[in-house]
Coordinates of C-alpha atoms in Angstrom, one line a residue:
M18 CA 99.4 83.2 47.6
S19 CA 100.3 86.4 46.0
N20 CA 104.1 85.0 46.4
K21 CA 103.4 81.9 45.2
Y22 CA 102.3 82.7 41.9
S23 CA 103.4 85.8 41.4
V24 CA 100.2 88.2 41.3
N25 CA 98.7 90.7 43.6
F26 CA 95.6 88.7 45.3
S27 CA 93.3 90.5 47.7
I28 CA 90.5 89.2 49.5
K29 CA 87.2 91.6 49.9
R30 CA 85.5 89.7 52.8
D31 CA 82.0 90.1 51.9
D32 CA 80.9 86.9 53.9
L33 CA 82.1 89.0 57.6
T34 CA 80.4 91.8 58.7
E35 CA 80.5 92.8 62.5
S36 CA 79.1 89.6 64.2
I37 CA 76.5 88.3 62.0
I38 CA 77.9 86.3 58.8
G39 CA 76.0 87.7 55.6
G40 CA 78.0 89.9 53.5
T41 CA 75.8 92.0 51.1
K42 CA 72.4 91.4 53.0
L43 CA 74.1 92.7 55.8
R44 CA 74.9 96.0 54.5
L45 CA 71.7 96.5 52.7
L46 CA 69.7 95.5 56.5
E47 CA 72.3 97.9 57.9
Y48 CA 70.8 100.9 56.8
V49 CA 67.3 99.6 57.0
L50 CA 67.6 98.8 60.4
K51 CA 69.0 102.2 61.3
D52 CA 65.6 103.5 60.0
A53 CA 63.2 101.3 61.3
V54 CA 64.9 101.8 65.0
N55 CA 64.3 105.9 64.3
Q56 CA 60.8 105.1 63.4
G57 CA 60.1 102.8 66.9
I58 CA 59.4 100.0 65.1
T59 CA 59.0 96.8 67.2
D60 CA 58.6 93.7 64.6
L61 CA 60.3 93.1 61.6
I62 CA 58.3 90.6 58.5
T63 CA 60.0 89.3 55.7
I64 CA 59.8 86.5 53.2
G65 CA 61.9 84.3 51.8
D66 CA 62.3 80.2 51.0
I67 CA 63.9 77.4 52.8
Y68 CA 67.3 78.7 51.8
S69 CA 66.7 82.3 52.6
N70 CA 70.0 84.2 53.7
Q71 CA 67.7 87.4 53.9
C72 CA 65.3 85.6 56.8
R73 CA 68.1 84.3 59.0
I74 CA 70.3 87.8 59.1
V75 CA 66.7 89.5 59.4
T76 CA 66.2 87.3 62.9
Q77 CA 69.4 87.8 64.0
L78 CA 69.4 91.5 63.9
T79 CA 65.7 91.6 65.7
K80 CA 67.8 89.8 68.6
K81 CA 70.1 92.7 68.2
F82 CA 67.6 95.5 68.3
D83 CA 65.4 93.7 71.1
M84 CA 62.7 93.3 68.0
N85 CA 60.6 90.3 67.0
A86 CA 61.3 88.5 63.7
H87 CA 58.2 87.0 61.7
L88 CA 58.9 85.1 58.5
F89 CA 56.8 84.3 55.7
I90 CA 58.5 80.7 54.1
N91 CA 58.0 79.2 50.5
S92 CA 57.6 75.5 51.8
N93 CA 56.1 74.2 48.5
G94 CA 53.8 72.1 50.4
Q95 CA 56.2 70.7 52.9
N96 CA 56.8 70.8 56.8
Y97 CA 60.1 70.5 57.9
G98 CA 60.2 70.4 61.6
S99 CA 63.4 69.6 62.7
S100 CA 64.9 68.8 59.4
M101 CA 64.4 72.8 58.1
E102 CA 67.5 73.7 56.2
E103 CA 70.3 75.8 57.5
N104 CA 69.2 79.2 57.5
L105 CA 65.9 78.6 58.7
F106 CA 67.1 76.5 61.2
I107 CA 69.4 79.3 63.1
S108 CA 66.3 81.4 62.5
Y109 CA 64.3 79.0 64.3
L110 CA 66.9 78.9 67.2
A111 CA 66.8 82.6 66.9
G112 CA 63.5 82.5 68.0
A113 CA 61.4 83.7 64.8
S114 CA 57.9 83.4 64.5
I115 CA 57.6 81.3 61.0
T116 CA 54.8 80.2 59.2
Y117 CA 55.0 78.0 56.0
L118 CA 52.9 78.9 52.8
S119 CA 52.8 77.0 49.8
G120 CA 50.2 77.0 46.9
N121 CA 47.8 80.4 46.5
D122 CA 49.0 81.1 49.8
W123 CA 52.3 81.8 49.1
K124 CA 51.5 83.6 45.6
F125 CA 49.1 85.8 47.7
Y126 CA 51.6 86.1 50.7
S127 CA 50.8 90.0 50.9
L128 CA 47.3 89.0 52.2
K129 CA 49.0 87.3 54.8
V130 CA 51.7 90.2 55.6
E131 CA 48.8 92.8 55.8
R132 CA 47.0 90.7 58.0
L133 CA 49.5 90.0 60.5
K134 CA 50.8 93.8 60.3
K135 CA 47.1 94.7 61.3
Q136 CA 47.0 92.6 64.2
L137 CA 50.5 93.7 65.6
I138 CA 49.1 97.3 65.2
K139 CA 46.2 96.2 67.1
N140 CA 48.1 94.9 70.1
K141 CA 50.0 98.2 70.2
R142 CA 53.1 97.1 67.9
M143 CA 54.7 99.2 65.1
P144 CA 55.7 96.3 62.4
L145 CA 57.7 96.7 59.3
F146 CA 57.3 94.4 56.2
I147 CA 61.2 93.9 54.2
Q148 CA 60.4 92.8 51.0
S149 CA 62.7 90.1 49.4
G150 CA 66.0 91.8 47.9
I151 CA 65.5 94.6 50.7
A152 CA 64.2 97.0 48.0
G153 CA 64.1 101.0 48.9
L154 CA 66.4 103.6 49.3
P155 CA 67.7 102.7 53.0
G156 CA 68.9 99.3 51.6
S157 CA 70.4 100.8 48.8
L158 CA 72.8 102.6 50.7
G159 CA 74.4 99.3 52.0
I160 CA 75.6 99.0 48.5
I161 CA 77.6 101.9 48.7
K162 CA 79.4 101.4 52.1
M163 CA 82.5 99.0 51.6
V164 CA 84.4 98.1 54.4
R165 CA 87.6 96.1 55.2
E166 CA 87.5 92.7 57.1
Y167 CA 90.4 90.0 58.0
G168 CA 90.4 86.4 58.7
L169 CA 89.5 83.8 56.1
L170 CA 87.2 80.4 56.3
L171 CA 86.8 78.6 52.6
D172 CA 83.6 76.9 53.1
P173 CA 83.2 74.1 50.5
Y174 CA 80.5 75.1 48.7
Y175 CA 80.7 78.8 47.9
C176 CA 84.1 80.0 48.3
L177 CA 86.3 76.9 47.8
I178 CA 85.4 76.0 44.5
P179 CA 85.7 79.4 42.3
M180 CA 89.3 79.8 44.8
L181 CA 90.2 76.5 42.8
G182 CA 89.1 78.0 39.2
T183 CA 90.8 81.0 40.4
I184 CA 94.1 79.3 41.0
N185 CA 93.9 77.1 38.0
L186 CA 93.5 79.8 35.8
I187 CA 96.7 81.6 37.2
E188 CA 98.8 78.2 36.7
K189 CA 97.6 78.3 33.4
K190 CA 98.6 81.4 32.6
I191 CA 95.4 82.3 31.8
I192 CA 95.7 85.2 34.5
K193 CA 98.6 86.6 33.8
S194 CA 101.2 87.1 36.2
G195 CA 101.6 90.3 38.2
S196 CA 97.9 90.9 37.5
N197 CA 95.5 92.6 40.4
I198 CA 93.0 90.0 41.4
L199 CA 90.2 90.8 43.9
F200 CA 88.4 87.7 44.9
I201 CA 84.9 88.6 46.8
M202 CA 84.3 86.1 49.3
T203 CA 80.3 85.8 49.7
G204 CA 81.3 82.2 51.5
Q205 CA 77.9 81.0 53.9
P206 CA 79.3 78.7 56.9
Y207 CA 76.4 78.2 58.5
G208 CA 75.4 75.3 55.5
L209 CA 78.2 73.5 57.4
F210 CA 75.8 72.5 60.4
S211 CA 75.0 69.2 59.7
N212 CA 73.8 67.5 62.9
R213 CA 70.9 70.4 63.5
T214 CA 68.5 67.6 64.5
E215 CA 70.8 66.5 67.3
L216 CA 70.9 70.0 68.0
L217 CA 67.5 70.7 67.6
R218 CA 66.8 67.9 70.7
M219 CA 69.2 69.1 72.9
V220 CA 67.8 72.5 72.8
K221 CA 64.3 71.6 73.3
N222 CA 65.5 69.4 76.1
T223 CA 67.4 72.9 78.2

């Protein structure tokens, strides 16, 4: 692309980090998890909606660090079952304990979280609650660490549209020849999982 359009085009791979696709959320959680491991945490609890990247990444990381994941999901009164959205589906496959909340239950989710934490502590577990957005110093450190990654997958939802828009601006000379362009790629290839109902049936039968 640099040669074709006479620009210096670079891509920051913020959609791929190590073995888990997650970008910025994974960078934040990298430090949260290190702190949790040092504390001897056994269970991670977090919240989100049915599309939550954070819930999926937390669940995947618990498998890597031999922990358990507990998710409180804002379901808006629906029971998704096998039609659950992509990120939630991945969390389910990875073994997360998923609790759907709606209405006042979601509004006061903190009460549910505290109840679960007390139950886990009673069972001699050490839980950690990770707030939505991964607030706090350990998570903030993840933003500071920027690592170069290689490889490219333009998913049609998050990356292809802005990439085509960038090319359009170059072709219209709005972005001038010789410009330095940094494209921060935050794609979500998990969103390409379209046959999750059939896959779920196969998993249940194994």
